[in-house]
Coordinates of C-alpha atoms in Angstrom, one line a residue:
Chain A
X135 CA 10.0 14.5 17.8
X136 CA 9.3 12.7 20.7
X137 CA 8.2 8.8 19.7
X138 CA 4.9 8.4 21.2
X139 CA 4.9 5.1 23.7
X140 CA 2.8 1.8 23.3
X141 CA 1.1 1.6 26.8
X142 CA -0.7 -1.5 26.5
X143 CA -1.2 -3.9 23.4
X144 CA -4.1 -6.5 23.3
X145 CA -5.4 -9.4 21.4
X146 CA -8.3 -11.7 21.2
X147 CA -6.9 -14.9 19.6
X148 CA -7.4 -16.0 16.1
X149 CA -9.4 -18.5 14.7
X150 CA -12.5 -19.7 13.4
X151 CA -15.1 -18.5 16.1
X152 CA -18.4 -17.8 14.2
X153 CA -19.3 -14.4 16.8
X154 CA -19.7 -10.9 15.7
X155 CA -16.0 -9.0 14.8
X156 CA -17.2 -6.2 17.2
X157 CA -16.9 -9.0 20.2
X158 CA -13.4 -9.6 19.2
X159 CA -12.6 -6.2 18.8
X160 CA -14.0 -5.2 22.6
X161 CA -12.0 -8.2 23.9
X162 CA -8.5 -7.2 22.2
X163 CA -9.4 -3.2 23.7
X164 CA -9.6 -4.7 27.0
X165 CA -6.7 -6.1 27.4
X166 CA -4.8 -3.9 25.8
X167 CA -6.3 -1.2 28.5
X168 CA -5.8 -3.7 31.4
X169 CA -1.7 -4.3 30.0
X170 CA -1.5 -0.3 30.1
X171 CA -3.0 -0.1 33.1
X172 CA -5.5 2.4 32.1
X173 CA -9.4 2.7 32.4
X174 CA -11.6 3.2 29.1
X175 CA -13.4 5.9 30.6
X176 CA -9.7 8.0 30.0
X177 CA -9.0 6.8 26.6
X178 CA -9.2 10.4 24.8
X179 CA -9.4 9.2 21.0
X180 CA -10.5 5.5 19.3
X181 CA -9.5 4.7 16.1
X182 CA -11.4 1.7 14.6
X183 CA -10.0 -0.1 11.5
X184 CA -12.6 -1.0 9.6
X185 CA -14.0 -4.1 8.1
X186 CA -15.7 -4.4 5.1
X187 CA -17.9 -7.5 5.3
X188 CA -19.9 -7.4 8.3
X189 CA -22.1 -5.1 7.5
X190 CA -22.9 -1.1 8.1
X191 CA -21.1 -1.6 12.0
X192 CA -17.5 -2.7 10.3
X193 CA -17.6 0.4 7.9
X194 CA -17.9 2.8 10.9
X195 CA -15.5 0.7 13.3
X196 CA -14.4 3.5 15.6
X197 CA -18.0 4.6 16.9
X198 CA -19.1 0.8 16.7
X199 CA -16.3 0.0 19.0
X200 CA -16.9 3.0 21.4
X201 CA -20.5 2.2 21.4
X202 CA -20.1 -1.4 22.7
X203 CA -16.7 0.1 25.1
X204 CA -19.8 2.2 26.5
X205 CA -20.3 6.0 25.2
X206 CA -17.7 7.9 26.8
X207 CA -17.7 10.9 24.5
X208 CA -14.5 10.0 23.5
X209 CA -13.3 11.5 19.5
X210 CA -13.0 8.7 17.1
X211 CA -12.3 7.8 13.7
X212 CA -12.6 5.2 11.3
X213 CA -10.8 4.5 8.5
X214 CA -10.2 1.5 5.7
X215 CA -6.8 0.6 3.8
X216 CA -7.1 -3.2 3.0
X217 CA -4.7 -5.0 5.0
X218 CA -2.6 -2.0 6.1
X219 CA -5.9 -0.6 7.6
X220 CA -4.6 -1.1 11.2
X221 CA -1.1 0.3 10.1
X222 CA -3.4 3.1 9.0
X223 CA -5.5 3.4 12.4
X224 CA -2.0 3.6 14.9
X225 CA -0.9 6.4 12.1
X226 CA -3.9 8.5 12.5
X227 CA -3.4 8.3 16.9
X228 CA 0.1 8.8 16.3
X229 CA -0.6 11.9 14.5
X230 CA -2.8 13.0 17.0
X231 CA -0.8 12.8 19.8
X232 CA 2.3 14.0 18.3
X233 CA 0.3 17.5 17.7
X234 CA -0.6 17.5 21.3
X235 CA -4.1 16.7 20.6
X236 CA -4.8 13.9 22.7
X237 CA -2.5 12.0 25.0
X238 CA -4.0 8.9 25.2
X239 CA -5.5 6.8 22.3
X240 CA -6.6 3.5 21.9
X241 CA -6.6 1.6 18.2
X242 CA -8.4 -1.3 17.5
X243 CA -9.3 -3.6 14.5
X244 CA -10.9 -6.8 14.1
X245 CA -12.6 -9.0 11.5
X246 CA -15.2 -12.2 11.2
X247 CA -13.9 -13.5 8.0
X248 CA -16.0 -15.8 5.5
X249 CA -14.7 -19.1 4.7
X250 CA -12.6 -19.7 1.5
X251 CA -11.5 -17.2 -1.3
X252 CA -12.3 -14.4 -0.4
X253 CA -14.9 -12.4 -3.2
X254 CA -15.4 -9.2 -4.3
X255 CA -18.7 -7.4 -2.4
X256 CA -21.7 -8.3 -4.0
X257 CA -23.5 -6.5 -6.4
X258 CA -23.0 -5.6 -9.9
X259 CA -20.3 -3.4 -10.2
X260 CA -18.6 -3.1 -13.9
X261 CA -16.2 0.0 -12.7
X262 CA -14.7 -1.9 -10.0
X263 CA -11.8 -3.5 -10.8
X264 CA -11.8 -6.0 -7.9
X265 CA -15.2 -7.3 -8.8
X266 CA -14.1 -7.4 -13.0
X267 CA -11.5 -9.3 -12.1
X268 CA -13.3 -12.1 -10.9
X269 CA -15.9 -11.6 -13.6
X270 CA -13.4 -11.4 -16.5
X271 CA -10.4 -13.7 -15.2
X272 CA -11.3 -15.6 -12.3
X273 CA -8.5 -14.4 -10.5
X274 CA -8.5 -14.7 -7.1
X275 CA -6.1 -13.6 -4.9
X276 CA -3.9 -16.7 -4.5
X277 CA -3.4 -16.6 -7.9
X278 CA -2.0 -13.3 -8.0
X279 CA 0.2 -14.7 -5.4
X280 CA 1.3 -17.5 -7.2
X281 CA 2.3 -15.3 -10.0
X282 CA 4.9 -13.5 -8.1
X283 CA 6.0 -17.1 -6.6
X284 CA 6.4 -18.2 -10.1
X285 CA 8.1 -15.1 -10.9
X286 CA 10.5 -16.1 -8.3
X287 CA 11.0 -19.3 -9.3
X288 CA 12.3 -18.4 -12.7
X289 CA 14.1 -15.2 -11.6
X290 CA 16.3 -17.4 -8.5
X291 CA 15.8 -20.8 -8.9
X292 CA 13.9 -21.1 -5.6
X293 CA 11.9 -24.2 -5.5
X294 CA 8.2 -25.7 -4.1
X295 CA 11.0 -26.7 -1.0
X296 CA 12.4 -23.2 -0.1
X297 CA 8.8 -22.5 0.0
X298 CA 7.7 -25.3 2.1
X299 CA 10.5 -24.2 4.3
X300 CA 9.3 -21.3 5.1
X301 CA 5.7 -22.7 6.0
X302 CA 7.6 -25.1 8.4
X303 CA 9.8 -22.3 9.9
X304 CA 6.6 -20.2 10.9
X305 CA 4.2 -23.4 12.2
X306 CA 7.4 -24.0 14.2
X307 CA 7.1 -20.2 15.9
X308 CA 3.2 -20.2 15.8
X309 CA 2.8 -23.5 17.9
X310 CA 4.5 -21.3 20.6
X311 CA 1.8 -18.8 20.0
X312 CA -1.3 -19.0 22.2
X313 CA -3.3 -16.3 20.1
X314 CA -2.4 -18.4 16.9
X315 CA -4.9 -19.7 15.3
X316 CA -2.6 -23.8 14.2
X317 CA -0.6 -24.1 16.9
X318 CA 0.8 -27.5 15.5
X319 CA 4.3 -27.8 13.7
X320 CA 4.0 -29.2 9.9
X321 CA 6.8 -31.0 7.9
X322 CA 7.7 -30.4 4.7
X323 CA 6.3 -33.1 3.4
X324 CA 2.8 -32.3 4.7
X325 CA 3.4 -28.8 2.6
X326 CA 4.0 -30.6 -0.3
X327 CA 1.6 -33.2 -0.2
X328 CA -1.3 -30.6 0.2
X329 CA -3.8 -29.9 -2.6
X330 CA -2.2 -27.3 -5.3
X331 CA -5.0 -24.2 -5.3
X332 CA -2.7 -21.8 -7.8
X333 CA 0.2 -23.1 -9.3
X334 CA 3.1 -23.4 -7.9
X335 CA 1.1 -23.1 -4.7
X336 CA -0.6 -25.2 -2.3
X337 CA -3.3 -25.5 0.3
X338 CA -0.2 -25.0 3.0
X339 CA 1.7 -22.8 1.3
X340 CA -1.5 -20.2 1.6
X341 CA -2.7 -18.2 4.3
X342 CA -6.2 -18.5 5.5
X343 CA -8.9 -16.4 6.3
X344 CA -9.8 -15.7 10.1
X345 CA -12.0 -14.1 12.8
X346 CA -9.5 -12.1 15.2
X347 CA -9.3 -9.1 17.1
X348 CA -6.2 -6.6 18.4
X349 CA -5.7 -3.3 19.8
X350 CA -3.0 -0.9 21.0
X351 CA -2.8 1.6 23.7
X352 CA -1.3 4.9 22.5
X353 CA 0.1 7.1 24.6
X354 CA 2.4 10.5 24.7
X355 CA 6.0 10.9 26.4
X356 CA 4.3 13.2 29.5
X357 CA 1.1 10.5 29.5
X358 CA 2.9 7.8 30.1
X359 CA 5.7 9.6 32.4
X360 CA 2.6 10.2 35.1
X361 CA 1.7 6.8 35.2
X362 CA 5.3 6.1 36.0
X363 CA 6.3 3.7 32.6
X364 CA 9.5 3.1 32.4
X365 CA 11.3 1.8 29.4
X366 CA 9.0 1.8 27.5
X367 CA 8.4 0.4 23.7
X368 CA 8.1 3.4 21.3
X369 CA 6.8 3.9 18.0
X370 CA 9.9 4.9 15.8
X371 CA 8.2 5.3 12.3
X372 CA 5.1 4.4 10.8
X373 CA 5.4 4.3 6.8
X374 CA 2.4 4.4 4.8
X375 CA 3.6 5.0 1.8
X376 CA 1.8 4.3 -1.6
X377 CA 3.7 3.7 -4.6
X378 CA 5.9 5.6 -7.0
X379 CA 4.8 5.9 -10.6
X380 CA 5.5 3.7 -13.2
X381 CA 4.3 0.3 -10.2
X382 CA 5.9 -2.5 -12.3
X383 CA 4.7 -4.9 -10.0
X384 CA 1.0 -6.5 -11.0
X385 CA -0.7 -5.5 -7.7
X386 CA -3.9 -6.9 -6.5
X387 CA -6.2 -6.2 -8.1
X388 CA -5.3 -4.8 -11.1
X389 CA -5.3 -6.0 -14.8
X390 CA -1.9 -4.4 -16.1
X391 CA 1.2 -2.8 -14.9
X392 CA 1.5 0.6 -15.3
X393 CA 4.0 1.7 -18.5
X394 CA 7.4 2.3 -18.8
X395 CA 7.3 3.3 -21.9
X396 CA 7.8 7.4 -20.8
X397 CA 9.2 7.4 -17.2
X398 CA 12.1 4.5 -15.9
X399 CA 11.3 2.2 -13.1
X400 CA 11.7 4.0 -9.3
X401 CA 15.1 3.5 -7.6
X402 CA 12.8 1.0 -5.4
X403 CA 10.5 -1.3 -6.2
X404 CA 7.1 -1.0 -4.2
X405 CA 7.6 -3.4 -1.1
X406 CA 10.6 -2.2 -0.7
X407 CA 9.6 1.5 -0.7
X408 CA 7.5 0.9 2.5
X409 CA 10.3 -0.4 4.3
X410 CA 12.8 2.5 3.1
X411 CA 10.1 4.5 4.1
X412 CA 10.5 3.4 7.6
X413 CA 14.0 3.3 8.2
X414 CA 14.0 6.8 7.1
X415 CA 11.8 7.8 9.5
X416 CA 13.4 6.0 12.1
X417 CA 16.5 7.3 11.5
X418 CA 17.6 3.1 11.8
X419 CA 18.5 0.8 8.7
X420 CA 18.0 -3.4 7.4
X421 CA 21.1 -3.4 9.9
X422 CA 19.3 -2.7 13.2
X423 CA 16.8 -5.3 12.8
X424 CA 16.3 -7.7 16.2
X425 CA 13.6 -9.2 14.0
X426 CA 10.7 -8.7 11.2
X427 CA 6.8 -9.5 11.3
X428 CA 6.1 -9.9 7.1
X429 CA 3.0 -10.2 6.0
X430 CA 3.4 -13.9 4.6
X431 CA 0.2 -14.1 2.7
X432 CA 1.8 -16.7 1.2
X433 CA 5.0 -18.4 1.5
X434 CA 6.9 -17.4 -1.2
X435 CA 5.8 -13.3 -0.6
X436 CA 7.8 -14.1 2.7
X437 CA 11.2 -14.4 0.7
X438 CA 10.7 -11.5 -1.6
X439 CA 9.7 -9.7 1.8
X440 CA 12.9 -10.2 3.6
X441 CA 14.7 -9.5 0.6
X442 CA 12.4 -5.9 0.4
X443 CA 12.9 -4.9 3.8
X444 CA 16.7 -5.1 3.1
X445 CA 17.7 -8.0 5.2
X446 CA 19.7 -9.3 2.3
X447 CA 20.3 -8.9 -1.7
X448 CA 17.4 -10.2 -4.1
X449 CA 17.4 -13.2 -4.9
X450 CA 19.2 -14.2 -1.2
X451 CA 16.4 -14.8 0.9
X452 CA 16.4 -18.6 0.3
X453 CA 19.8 -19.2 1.5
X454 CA 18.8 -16.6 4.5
X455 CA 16.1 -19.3 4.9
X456 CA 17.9 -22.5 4.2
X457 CA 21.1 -21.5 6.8
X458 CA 18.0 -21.0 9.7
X459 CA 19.1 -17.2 9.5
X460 CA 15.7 -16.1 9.8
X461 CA 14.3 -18.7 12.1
X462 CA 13.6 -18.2 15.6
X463 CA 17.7 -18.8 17.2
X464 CA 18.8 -17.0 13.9
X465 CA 20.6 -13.8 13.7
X466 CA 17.0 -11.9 12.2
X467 CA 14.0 -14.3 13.0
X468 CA 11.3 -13.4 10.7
X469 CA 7.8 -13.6 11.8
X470 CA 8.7 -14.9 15.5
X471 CA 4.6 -14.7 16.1
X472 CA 4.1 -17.7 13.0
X473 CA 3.4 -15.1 10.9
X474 CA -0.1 -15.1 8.2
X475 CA 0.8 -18.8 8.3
X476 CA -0.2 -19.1 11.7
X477 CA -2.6 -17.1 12.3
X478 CA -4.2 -16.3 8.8
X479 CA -6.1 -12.9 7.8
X480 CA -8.0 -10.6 9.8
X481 CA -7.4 -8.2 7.3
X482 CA -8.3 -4.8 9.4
X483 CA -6.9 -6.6 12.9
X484 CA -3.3 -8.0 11.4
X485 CA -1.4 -5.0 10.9
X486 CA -2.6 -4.1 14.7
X487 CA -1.5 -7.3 16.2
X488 CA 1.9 -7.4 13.9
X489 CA 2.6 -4.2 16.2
X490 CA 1.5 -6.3 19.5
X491 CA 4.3 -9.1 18.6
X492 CA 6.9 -5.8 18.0
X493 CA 5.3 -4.9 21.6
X494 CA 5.6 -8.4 23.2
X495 CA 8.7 -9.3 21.7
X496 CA 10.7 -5.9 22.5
X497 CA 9.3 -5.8 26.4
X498 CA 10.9 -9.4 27.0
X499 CA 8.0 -10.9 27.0
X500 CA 7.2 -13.2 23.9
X501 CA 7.6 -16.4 26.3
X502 CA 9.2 -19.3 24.3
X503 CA 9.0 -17.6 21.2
X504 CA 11.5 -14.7 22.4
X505 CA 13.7 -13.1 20.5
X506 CA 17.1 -12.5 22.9
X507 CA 17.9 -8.6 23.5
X508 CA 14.9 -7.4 20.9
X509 CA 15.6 -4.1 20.5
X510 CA 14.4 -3.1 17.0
X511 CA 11.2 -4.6 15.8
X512 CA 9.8 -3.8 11.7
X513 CA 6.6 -4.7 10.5
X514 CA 5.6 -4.5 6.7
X515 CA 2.2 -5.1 5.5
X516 CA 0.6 -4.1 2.0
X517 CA -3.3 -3.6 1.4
X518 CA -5.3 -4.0 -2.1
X519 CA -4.5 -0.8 -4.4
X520 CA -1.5 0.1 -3.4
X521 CA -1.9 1.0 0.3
X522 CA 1.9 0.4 2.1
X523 CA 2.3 -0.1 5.7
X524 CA 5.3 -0.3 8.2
X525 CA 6.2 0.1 11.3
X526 CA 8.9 0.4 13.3
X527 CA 8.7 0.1 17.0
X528 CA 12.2 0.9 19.0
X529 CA 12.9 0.1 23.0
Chain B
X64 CA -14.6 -4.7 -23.4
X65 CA -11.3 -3.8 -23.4
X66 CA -10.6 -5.5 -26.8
X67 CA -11.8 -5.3 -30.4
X68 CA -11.4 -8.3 -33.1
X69 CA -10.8 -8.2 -36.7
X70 CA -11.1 -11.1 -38.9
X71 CA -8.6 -14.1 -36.9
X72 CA -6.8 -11.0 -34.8
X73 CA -7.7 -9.5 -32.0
X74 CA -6.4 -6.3 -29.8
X75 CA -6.1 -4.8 -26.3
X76 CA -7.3 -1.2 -26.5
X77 CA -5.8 0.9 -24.0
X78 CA -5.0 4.5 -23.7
X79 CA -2.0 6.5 -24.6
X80 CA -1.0 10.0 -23.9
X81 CA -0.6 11.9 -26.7
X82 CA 2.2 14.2 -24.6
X83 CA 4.4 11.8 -23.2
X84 CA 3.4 7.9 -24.1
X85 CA 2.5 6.8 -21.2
X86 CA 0.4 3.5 -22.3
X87 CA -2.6 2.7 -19.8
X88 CA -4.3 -1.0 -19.6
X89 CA -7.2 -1.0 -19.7
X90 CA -8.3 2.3 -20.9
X91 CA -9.4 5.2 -19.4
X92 CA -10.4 9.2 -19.9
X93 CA -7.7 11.5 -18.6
X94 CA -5.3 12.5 -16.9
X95 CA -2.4 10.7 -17.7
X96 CA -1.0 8.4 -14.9
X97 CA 2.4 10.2 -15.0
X98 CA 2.1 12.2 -12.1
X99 CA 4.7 14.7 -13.9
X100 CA 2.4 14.9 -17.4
X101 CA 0.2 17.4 -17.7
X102 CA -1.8 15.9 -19.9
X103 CA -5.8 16.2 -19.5
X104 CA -7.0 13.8 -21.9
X105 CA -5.7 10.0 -23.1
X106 CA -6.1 8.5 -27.0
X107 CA -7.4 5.2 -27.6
X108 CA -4.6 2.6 -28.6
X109 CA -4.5 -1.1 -29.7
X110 CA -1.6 -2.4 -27.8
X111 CA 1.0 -4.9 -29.4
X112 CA -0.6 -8.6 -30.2
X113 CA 2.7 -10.1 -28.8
X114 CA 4.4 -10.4 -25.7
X115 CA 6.7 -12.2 -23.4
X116 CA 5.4 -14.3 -20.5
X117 CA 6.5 -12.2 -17.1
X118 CA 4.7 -15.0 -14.8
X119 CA 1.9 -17.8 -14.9
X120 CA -0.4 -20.0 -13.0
X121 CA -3.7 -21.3 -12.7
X122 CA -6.9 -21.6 -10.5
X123 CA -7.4 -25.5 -9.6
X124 CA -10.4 -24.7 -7.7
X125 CA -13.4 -22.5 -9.3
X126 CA -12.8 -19.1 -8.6
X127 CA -16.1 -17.3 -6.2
X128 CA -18.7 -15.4 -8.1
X129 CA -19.2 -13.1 -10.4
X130 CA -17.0 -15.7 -12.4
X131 CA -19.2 -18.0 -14.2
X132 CA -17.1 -21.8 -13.3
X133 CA -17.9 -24.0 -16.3
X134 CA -19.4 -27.0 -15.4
X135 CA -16.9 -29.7 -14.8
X136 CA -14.6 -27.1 -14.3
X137 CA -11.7 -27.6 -15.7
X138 CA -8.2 -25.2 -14.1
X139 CA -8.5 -21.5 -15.9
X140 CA -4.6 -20.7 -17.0
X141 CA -3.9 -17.2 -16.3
X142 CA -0.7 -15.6 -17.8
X143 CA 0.8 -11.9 -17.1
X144 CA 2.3 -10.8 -20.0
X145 CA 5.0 -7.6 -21.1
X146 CA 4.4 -6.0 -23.6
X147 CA 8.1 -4.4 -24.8
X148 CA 6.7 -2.0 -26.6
X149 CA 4.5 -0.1 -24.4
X150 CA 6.5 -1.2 -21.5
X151 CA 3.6 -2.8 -19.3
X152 CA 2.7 -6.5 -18.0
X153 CA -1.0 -7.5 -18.6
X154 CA -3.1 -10.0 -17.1
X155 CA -5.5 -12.4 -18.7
X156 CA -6.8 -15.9 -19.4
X157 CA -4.8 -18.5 -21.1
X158 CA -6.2 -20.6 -24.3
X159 CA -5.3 -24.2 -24.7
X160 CA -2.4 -24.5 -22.9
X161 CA -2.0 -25.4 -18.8
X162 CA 0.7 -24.2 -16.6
X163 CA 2.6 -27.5 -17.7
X164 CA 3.2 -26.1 -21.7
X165 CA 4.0 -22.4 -19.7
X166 CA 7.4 -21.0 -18.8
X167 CA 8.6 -17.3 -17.9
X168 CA 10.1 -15.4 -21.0
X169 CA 7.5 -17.6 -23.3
X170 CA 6.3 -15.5 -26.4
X171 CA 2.1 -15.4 -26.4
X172 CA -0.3 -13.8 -29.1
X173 CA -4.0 -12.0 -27.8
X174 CA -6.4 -14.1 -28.6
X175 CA -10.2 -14.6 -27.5
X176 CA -12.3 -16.7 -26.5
X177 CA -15.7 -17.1 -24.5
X178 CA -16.0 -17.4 -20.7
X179 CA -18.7 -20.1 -19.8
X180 CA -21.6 -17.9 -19.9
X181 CA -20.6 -17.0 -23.3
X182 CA -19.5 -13.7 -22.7
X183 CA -16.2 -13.0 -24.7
X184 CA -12.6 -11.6 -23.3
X185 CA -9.2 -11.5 -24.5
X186 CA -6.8 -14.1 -23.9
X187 CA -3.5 -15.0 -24.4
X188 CA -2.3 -18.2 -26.7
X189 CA 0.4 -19.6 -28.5
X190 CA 1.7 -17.4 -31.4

C-alpha cells in the first residue's frame, strides 16, 4: 500500500470571529491548494466535515463548501463524527485514492461555535441521550471531564498542579502559534486562581469553544510525482476505531457503563485502542514518536492521553510532565501547536488542523515551535458516542 | 423514568439478558449489547441500591437548557457510581452532600429527589 501524500494543508486561524463557518472553511481550502500548489478547478473529490449548529449548510458541508469554491463538478461527501469528524473526512479521501478512484482530494472542516457550554440541539427530544442528559442531570461536558480528572486524582495522586502544568506547558507552545486562538503564556498561578466550573476543574484548565477553519490537500503517489514533490509528508494510518464491548469508561454522553457482569474488560481501554489502532496500521509503535497532537479538552484528559497513546505506563504521565519530557525541547513534545488549550474547539475543523501541525511540523516548518528532526507525527482525537480518531502522518 | 420507588427505597430499572447477564443502564428492548449474545430480547431489572463511588464532581455554573437551574442556583453534585454486582458505573445527581463530603471508593444508596421544576429522578445519597 502506497501511503497517499499530504500536498498542501491550510488553516484559517482560530478565534472568536462572529462570520459564517463556511467563510472559514473557503479560507483554510485556499491555502491549503495554494501550499500544494494546485488549482481548485483540479481537485477531483471534497470531503466536508460537517457542523451541526449552523444550520442546513453545516449538515451538507461537502456540497456547501464546493458551492462557495465555485461548482466544479467535482464528487463530494459529507460526513459527521463529533470531534473525530475531520479524522473521519481525510479517511473517506484516503480511501478513495487508495482504490484509484481519484488522485487528488481536498478535506475541509470548519465551525462558528456558540459561546459557553455547549447544549444539546433544540427541541424536545426524550430518546436522545445527549439532550436527557442535560434534562435529567445537568451534565455538561466539563463535568464529564472532571470526572475522569477526579478519577485520576484518586487513582495517581496527580494534583490541581500537574494539571495546571499542563495548561502552562501548551499556552507556552500556542503563543508561538499564529493560528492560535491565546497566544499569551499563563502561570500556574493564573490556572489556579481561575473560577472552578466542575470540580476539580477550572475556567483555565478547560478548553473553549471557537470559530476556525482547516483543510488538507490529498493526493496519490503518481499525483504528486507529476507535480514533482519530493519528500513528501505521508499519511501512514488513519484509525477510526469505535470501541470494544464491555466500554468501561463513562463516555460522553451516556448515563452508565456498559456491564461486566458477562464478558471481561478488552485488553485496551478505549483511548488507547485508537492509538493501537494506529500503530498497527502504520506498522510504527509509542517508540517512534517525534511528537503527539492530543486532544486536550481539558487538562487532565492530556495525561491520561499520553499515557493511552503509549508514551509511558498509566499513572506516569505526570512525571513525563513534571521532568519537561513532553514539552516543546523534550524528548516527545506533546501538542507542539498549544494544543485544545490554545486554540479551543472547532469540533468538525480540529481533527483537520491536528493533521496540519503533523504536516507543518514534519516538513520543517513549524517556525519557533519546531520540533528538531520530526519524523513521526500521531494525532488522537475522540468524538461524542464512541467515534475514535488517529492519525499517523510519516516523512 | 428509569426508576421506580417503593415506600423510602427506590430502584434503577435497567435490562438484563436473560442468555448471558449482560446488565444495560438505562433500559432498553433488544438485542443484547454483547456483540457475541444472540439474544433478541432484554428483561426488565432493578439494579443493586448500593454502590461504590468510581468518580465525582459538580456543576458551579447552571448547566444550559433543557435543565431547569433552580433559582439561586446552588452547584448540582453529580456522582458515577459501580455497581459490583452488575458490573457497570452509573451516573446521576447527588443529594445533600457537595464534592467536599465526596471521595472515590465512597459507598452511596439510590435515592430520589425532585429536579427544580418538580419533575423527579434518581439520585445518589448517603447510605
Amino acid at each position: 500500500m502506497s501511503h497517499p501524500i499530504i500536498l498542501g494543508v491550510g488553516m484559517h486561524p482560530w478565534g472568536k470571529w462572529g462570520r459564517p463557518f463556511v467563510e472559514y472553511g473557503v479560507a483554510a481550502a485556499r491555502a491549503a491548494l495554494r501550499d500544494a500548489g494546485i488549482d481548485w478547478t483540479d481537485v477531483q473529490f471534497l470531503v466536508g466535515a460537517d457542523t451541526i449548529r449552523n444550520g442546513y449548510p453545516g449538515f451538507v458541508a461537502g456540497a456547501t463548501f464546493a458551492q462557495a469554491l465555485g461548482w466544479t463538478g467535482a464528487r463530494i461527501a459529507s460526513c459527521y463524527a463529533a470531534c473525530a469528524s475531520g479524522a473521519q473526512a481525510l479517511d473517506i479521501a484516503r480511501a478513495r485514492i487508495l482504490a484509484g478512484l481519484c488522485d487528488v482530494a481536498l478535506v475541509v472542516g470548519a465551525d462558528a461555535a456558540p459561546k459557553g457550554f455547549f447544549k444539546p440541539v433544540g427541541g424536545d427530544r426524550p430518546d436522545d441521550p445527549d439532550w436527557l442528559r442535560f434534562r435529567l442531570l445537568g451534565a455538561t461536558n466539563p463535568a464529564y471531564f472532571a470526572l475522569y480528572a477526579r478519577r485520576r486524582m484518586a487513582l495517581y495522586g496527580t494534583t490541581p498542579e500537574d494539571f495546571a502544568a499542563v495548561k502552562v506547558k501548551n499556552a507556552r507552545a500556542g503563543a508561538l502559534n499564529p493560528n492560535a486562538r491565546y497566544r499569551k503564556e499563563v502561570t500556574a498561578e493564573e490556572v489556579l486562581a481561575s473560577p472552578m466550573v466542575a470540580d476539580p476543574l477550572r475556567l483555565m484548565d478547560i478548553c473553549a469553544t471557537s470559530d476556525g477553519g482547516a483543510a488538507v490537500v490529498l493526493a496519490s503517489e503518481s499525483y504528486a510525482r507529476r507535480l514533482g514533490v519530493t519528500r513528501p509528508v505521508r499519511v501512514a494510518a488513519v484509525s477510526t476505531v469505535t470501541p470494544t464491548f464491555p466500554n468501561t469508561v463513562l463516555e460522553l454522553p451516556a448515563f452508565a457503563t456498559d456491564s461486566t457482569a458477562a464478558v471481561p474488560p478488552p485488553e485496551r481501554p478505549f483511548r488507547a485502542a485508537v492509538a493501537h489502532a494506529a500503530y498497527e496500521e502504520a506498522g510504527l509503535g509509542p517508540g517512534d514518536l517525534s511528537f503527539a497532537e492530543v486532544y486536550d479538552l481539558s487538562t487532565a484528559l492530556e495525561l491520561d492521553w499520553v499515557e493511552d497513546i503509549g508514551l509511558c505506563a498509566p499513572g506516569e504521565a505526570d512525571r513525563l510532565l513534571r521532568e519537561g519530557r513532553t514539552a516543546l525541547g523534550g524528548r516527545v513534545p506533546v501538542n507542539p501547536s498549544g494544543g485544545l488549550a490554545s486554540f479551543g474547539e472547532a469540533i468538525p475543523a480540529q481533527a483537520i488542523a491536528q493533521v496540519c501541525e503533523l504536516t507543518w511540523q514534519l516538513r520543517g516548518a513549524a517556525g519557533p515551535r519546531q520540533v528538531p528532526g520530526a519524523r513521526v507525527g500521531l494525532a488522537v482525537n475522540q468524538g461524542l458516542f464512541g467515534h475514535g480518531s488517529a492519525v499517523i502522518a510519516v516523512r | 423514568m428509569w426508576f421506580t420507588i417503593e415506600g423510602d427505597r427506590a430502584w434503577l430499572l435497567g435490562a438484563r439478558c436473560p442468555a448471558c447477564g449482560t446488565v444495560c443502564f438505562p433500559p432498553k428492548a433488544g438485542p443484547c449489547p454483547n456483540p457475541r449474545c444472540p439474544a433478541e430480547a432484554l428483561e426488565e431489572t432493578r439494579l443493586s441500591r448500593r454502590g461504590r463511588v468510581w468518580s465525582y464532581t459538580n456543576s458551579c455554573y447552571p448547566p444550559p437548557e433543557p435543565f431547569v437551574a433552580a433559582r439561586p442556583y446552588t452547584p448540582v453534585t453529580l456522582a458515577a457510581v459501580e455497581l459490583e454486582e452488575e458490573g457497570i458505573v452509573v451516573l446521576g445527581q447527588v443529594k445533600d452532600l457537595t464534592v467536599g463530603e465526596l471521595a472515590v471508593g465512597m459507598e452511596l444508596e439510590l435515592t430520589h429527589g425532585a429536579l427544580a421544576d418538580g419533575r423527579p429522578v434518581w439520585m445518589w445519597g448517603k447510605p
